[in-house]
mmCIF file of N, CA and C in Angstrom:
data_model
loop_
_atom_site.group_PDB
_atom_site.id
_atom_site.type_symbol
_atom_site.label_atom_id
_atom_site.label_comp_id
_atom_site.label_asym_id
_atom_site.label_seq_id
_atom_site.Cartn_x
_atom_site.Cartn_y
_atom_site.Cartn_z
ATOM 1 N N GLY A 1 30.776 5.252 24.277
ATOM 2 C CA GLY A 1 31.224 6.503 23.781
ATOM 3 C C GLY A 1 30.654 6.772 22.396
ATOM 4 N N TYR A 2 31.123 7.833 21.817
ATOM 5 C CA TYR A 2 30.668 8.267 20.509
ATOM 6 C C TYR A 2 31.760 8.036 19.475
ATOM 7 N N ALA A 3 31.361 7.758 18.262
ATOM 8 C CA ALA A 3 32.333 7.609 17.179
ATOM 9 C C ALA A 3 32.977 8.958 16.899
ATOM 10 N N ALA A 4 34.262 8.919 16.590
ATOM 11 C CA ALA A 4 34.982 10.157 16.295
ATOM 12 C C ALA A 4 34.546 10.713 14.951
ATOM 13 N N ILE A 5 34.424 12.025 14.884
ATOM 14 C CA ILE A 5 34.075 12.692 13.630
ATOM 15 C C ILE A 5 35.302 13.462 13.189
ATOM 16 N N PRO A 6 35.838 13.145 12.010
ATOM 17 C CA PRO A 6 37.058 13.827 11.552
ATOM 18 C C PRO A 6 36.858 15.332 11.439
ATOM 19 N N ALA A 7 37.936 16.068 11.698
ATOM 20 C CA ALA A 7 37.893 17.528 11.595
ATOM 21 C C ALA A 7 37.494 17.940 10.193
ATOM 22 N N GLY A 8 36.714 19.001 10.090
ATOM 23 C CA GLY A 8 36.304 19.516 8.788
ATOM 24 C C GLY A 8 35.117 18.790 8.183
ATOM 25 N N THR A 9 34.550 17.805 8.885
ATOM 26 C CA THR A 9 33.405 17.055 8.373
ATOM 27 C C THR A 9 32.128 17.844 8.620
ATOM 28 N N THR A 10 31.310 17.959 7.617
ATOM 29 C CA THR A 10 30.016 18.617 7.758
ATOM 30 C C THR A 10 28.953 17.547 7.945
ATOM 31 N N ILE A 11 28.136 17.715 8.954
ATOM 32 C CA ILE A 11 27.061 16.766 9.225
ATOM 33 C C ILE A 11 25.744 17.456 8.890
ATOM 34 N N GLU A 12 24.999 16.845 8.002
ATOM 35 C CA GLU A 12 23.710 17.413 7.617
ATOM 36 C C GLU A 12 22.619 16.842 8.512
ATOM 37 N N TYR A 13 21.859 17.707 9.146
ATOM 38 C CA TYR A 13 20.763 17.279 9.988
ATOM 39 C C TYR A 13 19.627 16.790 9.097
ATOM 40 N N LEU A 14 19.235 15.533 9.262
ATOM 41 C CA LEU A 14 18.195 14.952 8.415
ATOM 42 C C LEU A 14 16.795 15.151 8.977
ATOM 43 N N GLY A 15 16.695 15.572 10.194
ATOM 44 C CA GLY A 15 15.383 15.811 10.779
ATOM 45 C C GLY A 15 14.828 14.586 11.463
ATOM 46 N N LYS A 16 13.744 14.776 12.178
ATOM 47 C CA LYS A 16 13.062 13.684 12.841
ATOM 48 C C LYS A 16 12.161 12.999 11.828
ATOM 49 N N LEU A 17 11.765 11.769 12.128
ATOM 50 C CA LEU A 17 10.890 11.027 11.226
ATOM 51 C C LEU A 17 9.652 11.834 10.882
ATOM 52 N N GLY A 18 9.086 12.525 11.847
ATOM 53 C CA GLY A 18 7.885 13.321 11.612
ATOM 54 C C GLY A 18 8.089 14.451 10.629
ATOM 55 N N ASP A 19 9.343 14.901 10.495
ATOM 56 C CA ASP A 19 9.646 15.959 9.538
ATOM 57 C C ASP A 19 9.658 15.434 8.108
ATOM 58 N N LYS A 20 9.902 14.143 7.965
ATOM 59 C CA LYS A 20 10.111 13.566 6.644
ATOM 60 C C LYS A 20 8.974 12.663 6.169
ATOM 61 N N ALA A 21 8.251 12.076 7.085
ATOM 62 C CA ALA A 21 7.238 11.092 6.712
ATOM 63 C C ALA A 21 5.856 11.520 7.191
ATOM 64 N N ARG A 22 4.863 11.080 6.457
ATOM 65 C CA ARG A 22 3.482 11.326 6.844
ATOM 66 C C ARG A 22 2.727 10.019 6.703
ATOM 67 N N VAL A 23 1.896 9.706 7.647
ATOM 68 C CA VAL A 23 1.107 8.481 7.618
ATOM 69 C C VAL A 23 -0.363 8.862 7.543
ATOM 70 N N GLN A 24 -1.081 8.203 6.656
ATOM 71 C CA GLN A 24 -2.517 8.445 6.498
ATOM 72 C C GLN A 24 -3.221 7.104 6.630
ATOM 73 N N VAL A 25 -4.323 7.075 7.337
ATOM 74 C CA VAL A 25 -5.113 5.857 7.481
ATOM 75 C C VAL A 25 -6.509 6.138 6.953
ATOM 76 N N VAL A 26 -6.933 5.335 6.000
ATOM 77 C CA VAL A 26 -8.268 5.452 5.413
ATOM 78 C C VAL A 26 -8.865 4.049 5.349
ATOM 79 N N SER A 27 -10.110 3.962 4.950
ATOM 80 C CA SER A 27 -10.727 2.645 4.808
ATOM 81 C C SER A 27 -11.704 2.659 3.643
ATOM 82 N N TYR A 28 -12.038 1.456 3.193
ATOM 83 C CA TYR A 28 -13.074 1.304 2.178
ATOM 84 C C TYR A 28 -13.850 0.031 2.477
ATOM 85 N N VAL A 29 -15.075 -0.032 1.996
ATOM 86 C CA VAL A 29 -15.911 -1.218 2.148
ATOM 87 C C VAL A 29 -15.930 -1.939 0.816
ATOM 88 N N GLY A 30 -15.607 -3.229 0.851
ATOM 89 C CA GLY A 30 -15.518 -4.031 -0.367
ATOM 90 C C GLY A 30 -16.839 -4.144 -1.100
ATOM 91 N N THR A 31 -16.754 -4.285 -2.411
ATOM 92 C CA THR A 31 -17.944 -4.405 -3.259
ATOM 93 C C THR A 31 -18.205 -5.836 -3.715
ATOM 94 N N GLY A 32 -17.212 -6.722 -3.539
ATOM 95 C CA GLY A 32 -17.366 -8.110 -3.952
ATOM 96 C C GLY A 32 -16.915 -8.386 -5.370
ATOM 97 N N THR A 33 -16.543 -7.352 -6.109
ATOM 98 C CA THR A 33 -16.079 -7.567 -7.482
ATOM 99 C C THR A 33 -14.600 -7.933 -7.479
ATOM 100 N N TYR A 34 -14.166 -8.573 -8.555
ATOM 101 C CA TYR A 34 -12.758 -8.959 -8.667
ATOM 102 C C TYR A 34 -12.439 -9.264 -10.127
ATOM 103 N N GLY A 35 -11.170 -9.429 -10.388
ATOM 104 C CA GLY A 35 -10.726 -9.819 -11.727
ATOM 105 C C GLY A 35 -10.224 -8.642 -12.548
ATOM 106 N N LEU A 36 -9.665 -8.981 -13.699
ATOM 107 C CA LEU A 36 -9.015 -8.026 -14.587
ATOM 108 C C LEU A 36 -9.906 -6.850 -14.954
ATOM 109 N N ASN A 37 -11.194 -7.070 -15.144
ATOM 110 C CA ASN A 37 -12.101 -5.993 -15.541
ATOM 111 C C ASN A 37 -12.786 -5.304 -14.361
ATOM 112 N N ASN A 38 -12.377 -5.667 -13.147
ATOM 113 C CA ASN A 38 -12.979 -5.091 -11.939
ATOM 114 C C ASN A 38 -11.900 -4.744 -10.921
ATOM 115 N N ASN A 39 -10.926 -3.958 -11.331
ATOM 116 C CA ASN A 39 -9.836 -3.571 -10.439
ATOM 117 C C ASN A 39 -10.345 -2.824 -9.214
ATOM 118 N N THR A 40 -9.627 -2.980 -8.111
ATOM 119 C CA THR A 40 -9.801 -2.114 -6.959
ATOM 120 C C THR A 40 -8.802 -0.982 -7.155
ATOM 121 N N THR A 41 -9.246 0.251 -7.033
ATOM 122 C CA THR A 41 -8.385 1.406 -7.321
ATOM 123 C C THR A 41 -8.424 2.394 -6.167
ATOM 124 N N LEU A 42 -7.248 2.873 -5.793
ATOM 125 C CA LEU A 42 -7.125 3.914 -4.780
ATOM 126 C C LEU A 42 -6.308 5.049 -5.374
ATOM 127 N N THR A 43 -6.728 6.280 -5.122
ATOM 128 C CA THR A 43 -5.994 7.459 -5.584
ATOM 129 C C THR A 43 -5.624 8.298 -4.365
ATOM 130 N N PHE A 44 -4.373 8.749 -4.334
ATOM 131 C CA PHE A 44 -3.837 9.504 -3.208
ATOM 132 C C PHE A 44 -3.507 10.926 -3.653
ATOM 133 N N ASP A 45 -3.377 11.837 -2.680
ATOM 134 C CA ASP A 45 -3.030 13.236 -2.974
ATOM 135 C C ASP A 45 -1.655 13.359 -3.605
ATOM 136 N N ARG A 46 -0.751 12.499 -3.174
ATOM 137 C CA ARG A 46 0.601 12.473 -3.734
ATOM 138 C C ARG A 46 1.084 11.034 -3.730
ATOM 139 N N ALA A 47 2.213 10.787 -4.364
ATOM 140 C CA ALA A 47 2.728 9.424 -4.480
ATOM 141 C C ALA A 47 3.204 8.909 -3.117
ATOM 142 N N PRO A 48 2.643 7.800 -2.654
ATOM 143 C CA PRO A 48 3.102 7.233 -1.392
ATOM 144 C C PRO A 48 4.379 6.409 -1.588
ATOM 145 N N ARG A 49 5.056 6.124 -0.496
ATOM 146 C CA ARG A 49 6.210 5.214 -0.530
ATOM 147 C C ARG A 49 5.739 3.772 -0.362
ATOM 148 N N LEU A 50 4.756 3.588 0.528
ATOM 149 C CA LEU A 50 4.279 2.251 0.852
ATOM 150 C C LEU A 50 2.794 2.315 1.168
ATOM 151 N N VAL A 51 2.056 1.315 0.698
ATOM 152 C CA VAL A 51 0.630 1.206 0.995
ATOM 153 C C VAL A 51 0.397 -0.183 1.579
ATOM 154 N N ILE A 52 -0.277 -0.238 2.718
ATOM 155 C CA ILE A 52 -0.617 -1.499 3.370
ATOM 156 C C ILE A 52 -2.130 -1.585 3.418
ATOM 157 N N VAL A 53 -2.685 -2.687 2.912
ATOM 158 C CA VAL A 53 -4.135 -2.893 2.927
ATOM 159 C C VAL A 53 -4.420 -4.110 3.787
ATOM 160 N N LYS A 54 -5.323 -3.955 4.767
ATOM 161 C CA LYS A 54 -5.685 -5.058 5.654
ATOM 162 C C LYS A 54 -7.188 -5.243 5.656
ATOM 163 N N GLU A 55 -7.602 -6.474 5.454
ATOM 164 C CA GLU A 55 -9.020 -6.830 5.497
ATOM 165 C C GLU A 55 -9.359 -7.159 6.950
ATOM 166 N N SER A 56 -10.426 -6.590 7.484
ATOM 167 C CA SER A 56 -10.694 -6.669 8.918
ATOM 168 C C SER A 56 -11.203 -8.027 9.403
ATOM 169 N N SER A 57 -11.989 -8.732 8.623
ATOM 170 C CA SER A 57 -12.607 -9.968 9.106
ATOM 171 C C SER A 57 -11.649 -11.150 9.116
ATOM 172 N N TYR A 58 -10.930 -11.367 8.016
ATOM 173 C CA TYR A 58 -10.058 -12.530 7.897
ATOM 174 C C TYR A 58 -8.598 -12.193 8.153
ATOM 175 N N GLY A 59 -8.265 -10.928 8.138
ATOM 176 C CA GLY A 59 -6.903 -10.523 8.432
ATOM 177 C C GLY A 59 -5.946 -10.586 7.263
ATOM 178 N N ASN A 60 -6.453 -10.805 6.027
ATOM 179 C CA ASN A 60 -5.556 -10.762 4.873
ATOM 180 C C ASN A 60 -4.911 -9.388 4.798
ATOM 181 N N ILE A 61 -3.644 -9.361 4.408
ATOM 182 C CA ILE A 61 -2.919 -8.097 4.346
ATOM 183 C C ILE A 61 -2.019 -8.095 3.116
ATOM 184 N N ALA A 62 -1.885 -6.930 2.492
ATOM 185 C CA ALA A 62 -1.005 -6.787 1.323
ATOM 186 C C ALA A 62 -0.173 -5.531 1.476
ATOM 187 N N PHE A 63 1.045 -5.581 0.958
ATOM 188 C CA PHE A 63 1.971 -4.453 0.986
ATOM 189 C C PHE A 63 2.274 -4.051 -0.446
ATOM 190 N N PHE A 64 2.174 -2.777 -0.749
ATOM 191 C CA PHE A 64 2.432 -2.282 -2.094
ATOM 192 C C PHE A 64 3.506 -1.203 -2.038
ATOM 193 N N ALA A 65 4.586 -1.393 -2.770
ATOM 194 C CA ALA A 65 5.628 -0.375 -2.875
ATOM 195 C C ALA A 65 5.292 0.517 -4.063
ATOM 196 N N SER A 66 5.377 1.805 -3.870
ATOM 197 C CA SER A 66 5.018 2.759 -4.904
ATOM 198 C C SER A 66 5.784 2.508 -6.196
ATOM 199 N N GLY A 67 5.054 2.496 -7.305
ATOM 200 C CA GLY A 67 5.659 2.354 -8.618
ATOM 201 C C GLY A 67 6.017 0.933 -8.991
ATOM 202 N N ASN A 68 5.798 -0.026 -8.089
ATOM 203 C CA ASN A 68 6.153 -1.413 -8.368
ATOM 204 C C ASN A 68 4.995 -2.112 -9.063
ATOM 205 N N ASN A 69 5.027 -2.148 -10.391
ATOM 206 C CA ASN A 69 4.004 -2.849 -11.167
ATOM 207 C C ASN A 69 4.380 -4.321 -11.186
ATOM 208 N N ALA A 70 3.711 -5.096 -10.368
ATOM 209 C CA ALA A 70 4.121 -6.489 -10.235
ATOM 210 C C ALA A 70 2.953 -7.347 -9.784
ATOM 211 N N SER A 71 3.172 -8.624 -9.861
ATOM 212 C CA SER A 71 2.245 -9.593 -9.323
ATOM 213 C C SER A 71 2.832 -10.088 -8.011
ATOM 214 N N GLN A 72 2.033 -10.172 -6.993
ATOM 215 C CA GLN A 72 2.534 -10.623 -5.691
ATOM 216 C C GLN A 72 1.505 -11.501 -5.023
ATOM 217 N N SER A 73 1.967 -12.362 -4.127
ATOM 218 C CA SER A 73 1.070 -13.178 -3.316
ATOM 219 C C SER A 73 0.864 -12.495 -1.977
ATOM 220 N N LEU A 74 -0.306 -12.669 -1.409
ATOM 221 C CA LEU A 74 -0.539 -12.153 -0.067
ATOM 222 C C LEU A 74 0.310 -12.964 0.900
ATOM 223 N N PRO A 75 0.975 -12.324 1.856
ATOM 224 C CA PRO A 75 1.807 -13.061 2.809
ATOM 225 C C PRO A 75 0.999 -14.119 3.550
ATOM 226 N N GLY A 76 1.568 -15.300 3.681
ATOM 227 C CA GLY A 76 0.934 -16.373 4.438
ATOM 228 C C GLY A 76 -0.230 -17.038 3.746
ATOM 229 N N THR A 77 -0.394 -16.805 2.448
ATOM 230 C CA THR A 77 -1.506 -17.418 1.720
ATOM 231 C C THR A 77 -0.963 -18.259 0.569
ATOM 232 N N SER A 78 -1.848 -18.998 -0.060
ATOM 233 C CA SER A 78 -1.437 -19.822 -1.191
ATOM 234 C C SER A 78 -1.223 -18.958 -2.425
ATOM 235 N N SER A 79 -0.632 -19.556 -3.449
ATOM 236 C CA SER A 79 -0.362 -18.800 -4.673
ATOM 237 C C SER A 79 -1.642 -18.378 -5.381
ATOM 238 N N SER A 80 -2.792 -18.943 -5.004
ATOM 239 C CA SER A 80 -4.052 -18.525 -5.627
ATOM 240 C C SER A 80 -4.464 -17.124 -5.166
ATOM 241 N N TYR A 81 -3.833 -16.635 -4.114
ATOM 242 C CA TYR A 81 -4.110 -15.286 -3.634
ATOM 243 C C TYR A 81 -3.083 -14.319 -4.214
ATOM 244 N N ARG A 82 -3.053 -14.225 -5.525
ATOM 245 C CA ARG A 82 -2.106 -13.350 -6.204
ATOM 246 C C ARG A 82 -2.798 -12.062 -6.621
ATOM 247 N N LEU A 83 -2.052 -10.976 -6.540
ATOM 248 C CA LEU A 83 -2.549 -9.670 -6.951
ATOM 249 C C LEU A 83 -1.675 -9.148 -8.076
ATOM 250 N N SER A 84 -2.302 -8.583 -9.098
ATOM 251 C CA SER A 84 -1.579 -7.898 -10.162
ATOM 252 C C SER A 84 -1.787 -6.411 -9.953
ATOM 253 N N VAL A 85 -0.690 -5.687 -9.756
ATOM 254 C CA VAL A 85 -0.734 -4.293 -9.335
ATOM 255 C C VAL A 85 -0.161 -3.392 -10.424
ATOM 256 N N THR A 86 -0.834 -2.268 -10.678
ATOM 257 C CA THR A 86 -0.300 -1.246 -11.576
ATOM 258 C C THR A 86 -0.449 0.116 -10.918
ATOM 259 N N TRP A 87 0.494 1.003 -11.229
ATOM 260 C CA TRP A 87 0.485 2.373 -10.730
ATOM 261 C C TRP A 87 0.378 3.310 -11.921
ATOM 262 N N SER A 88 -0.321 4.422 -11.739
ATOM 263 C CA SER A 88 -0.460 5.423 -12.800
ATOM 264 C C SER A 88 -0.547 6.809 -12.160
ATOM 265 N N ASN A 89 -0.763 7.827 -12.995
ATOM 266 C CA ASN A 89 -0.957 9.185 -12.494
ATOM 267 C C ASN A 89 0.226 9.622 -11.621
ATOM 268 N N ASN A 90 1.458 9.434 -12.151
ATOM 269 C CA ASN A 90 2.683 9.761 -11.402
ATOM 270 C C ASN A 90 2.743 9.037 -10.060
ATOM 271 N N ASN A 91 2.346 7.780 -10.048
ATOM 272 C CA ASN A 91 2.336 6.910 -8.860
ATOM 273 C C ASN A 91 1.392 7.390 -7.762
ATOM 274 N N LYS A 92 0.375 8.165 -8.133
ATOM 275 C CA LYS A 92 -0.629 8.589 -7.155
ATOM 276 C C LYS A 92 -1.859 7.685 -7.184
ATOM 277 N N THR A 93 -2.003 6.878 -8.230
ATOM 278 C CA THR A 93 -3.142 5.971 -8.350
ATOM 279 C C THR A 93 -2.643 4.546 -8.483
ATOM 280 N N MET A 94 -3.163 3.665 -7.651
ATOM 281 C CA MET A 94 -2.808 2.248 -7.750
ATOM 282 C C MET A 94 -4.072 1.440 -7.997
ATOM 283 N N SER A 95 -3.936 0.424 -8.837
ATOM 284 C CA SER A 95 -5.044 -0.482 -9.143
ATOM 285 C C SER A 95 -4.526 -1.903 -9.040
ATOM 286 N N TRP A 96 -5.383 -2.791 -8.576
ATOM 287 C CA TRP A 96 -4.978 -4.193 -8.510
ATOM 288 C C TRP A 96 -6.177 -5.091 -8.695
ATOM 289 N N HIS A 97 -5.896 -6.319 -9.115
ATOM 290 C CA HIS A 97 -6.954 -7.316 -9.237
ATOM 291 C C HIS A 97 -6.419 -8.682 -8.821
ATOM 292 N N GLY A 98 -7.350 -9.533 -8.432
ATOM 293 C CA GLY A 98 -7.023 -10.891 -8.006
ATOM 294 C C GLY A 98 -8.013 -11.873 -8.577
ATOM 295 N N GLU A 99 -7.852 -13.124 -8.198
ATOM 296 C CA GLU A 99 -8.652 -14.216 -8.756
ATOM 297 C C GLU A 99 -9.937 -14.479 -7.986
ATOM 298 N N SER A 100 -10.153 -13.747 -6.911
ATOM 299 C CA SER A 100 -11.397 -13.827 -6.142
ATOM 300 C C SER A 100 -11.541 -12.517 -5.372
ATOM 301 N N ALA A 101 -12.725 -12.261 -4.859
ATOM 302 C CA ALA A 101 -12.923 -11.040 -4.071
ATOM 303 C C ALA A 101 -12.045 -11.056 -2.833
ATOM 304 N N SER A 102 -11.862 -12.220 -2.228
ATOM 305 C CA SER A 102 -11.008 -12.339 -1.051
ATOM 306 C C SER A 102 -9.555 -12.069 -1.406
ATOM 307 N N ALA A 103 -9.095 -12.662 -2.502
ATOM 308 C CA ALA A 103 -7.712 -12.452 -2.942
ATOM 309 C C ALA A 103 -7.464 -10.998 -3.305
ATOM 310 N N GLN A 104 -8.480 -10.330 -3.813
ATOM 311 C CA GLN A 104 -8.353 -8.939 -4.246
ATOM 312 C C GLN A 104 -8.545 -7.953 -3.094
ATOM 313 N N LEU A 105 -8.808 -8.473 -1.898
ATOM 314 C CA LEU A 105 -9.100 -7.625 -0.744
ATOM 315 C C LEU A 105 -10.280 -6.708 -1.060
ATOM 316 N N ASN A 106 -11.357 -7.325 -1.546
ATOM 317 C CA ASN A 106 -12.551 -6.571 -1.920
ATOM 318 C C ASN A 106 -13.820 -7.358 -1.572
ATOM 319 N N GLN A 107 -13.789 -8.070 -0.440
ATOM 320 C CA GLN A 107 -14.938 -8.860 -0.039
ATOM 321 C C GLN A 107 -16.143 -7.951 0.213
ATOM 322 N N SER A 108 -17.272 -8.342 -0.312
ATOM 323 C CA SER A 108 -18.484 -7.535 -0.217
ATOM 324 C C SER A 108 -18.860 -7.259 1.234
ATOM 325 N N GLY A 109 -19.028 -5.971 1.545
ATOM 326 C CA GLY A 109 -19.452 -5.550 2.867
ATOM 327 C C GLY A 109 -18.358 -5.554 3.924
ATOM 328 N N HIS A 110 -17.151 -6.013 3.591
ATOM 329 C CA HIS A 110 -16.072 -6.059 4.573
ATOM 330 C C HIS A 110 -15.299 -4.747 4.566
ATOM 331 N N LYS A 111 -14.959 -4.270 5.753
ATOM 332 C CA LYS A 111 -14.160 -3.060 5.873
ATOM 333 C C LYS A 111 -12.686 -3.402 5.661
ATOM 334 N N HIS A 112 -12.009 -2.581 4.886
ATOM 335 C CA HIS A 112 -10.589 -2.745 4.606
ATOM 336 C C HIS A 112 -9.877 -1.463 5.059
ATOM 337 N N THR A 113 -8.847 -1.620 5.857
ATOM 338 C CA THR A 113 -8.074 -0.486 6.352
ATOM 339 C C THR A 113 -6.851 -0.311 5.476
ATOM 340 N N VAL A 114 -6.576 0.935 5.096
ATOM 341 C CA VAL A 114 -5.434 1.255 4.237
ATOM 342 C C VAL A 114 -4.517 2.197 5.007
ATOM 343 N N ILE A 115 -3.267 1.783 5.174
ATOM 344 C CA ILE A 115 -2.255 2.611 5.819
ATOM 345 C C ILE A 115 -1.311 3.084 4.706
ATOM 346 N N VAL A 116 -1.191 4.389 4.576
ATOM 347 C CA VAL A 116 -0.389 4.976 3.510
ATOM 348 C C VAL A 116 0.781 5.719 4.145
ATOM 349 N N ILE A 117 1.991 5.420 3.676
ATOM 350 C CA ILE A 117 3.180 6.088 4.195
ATOM 351 C C ILE A 117 3.789 6.911 3.071
ATOM 352 N N TYR A 118 3.886 8.209 3.334
ATOM 353 C CA TYR A 118 4.509 9.137 2.390
ATOM 354 C C TYR A 118 5.897 9.482 2.930
ATOM 355 N N GLY A 119 6.830 9.758 2.063
ATOM 356 C CA GLY A 119 8.150 10.118 2.562
ATOM 357 C C GLY A 119 8.862 11.079 1.678
#
């Protein structure tokens, strides 16, 4: 059955997921650079909620929450695969760097898929 709704209760229709969220998929080819002075930078039309970056050859993947300036490890990897992430431009631009091109998801010539979720 259905849960009872008390009399006089107003229910606000929140819409379908498609009404509230937008998903964009883009890609970039790595340049092989890495480190503090060689950030990988992506700029979006508007501030995303979540950004997922996946490297196609080795399967490394990283998740970035909008506005979260932090250091994180890639899931399933050693602590040497750490990324330092910063957001700017009203959270429309994200930059990150790592200790190697692989850790930074910027391997030379490798395709990287970026899934962007707006909400």
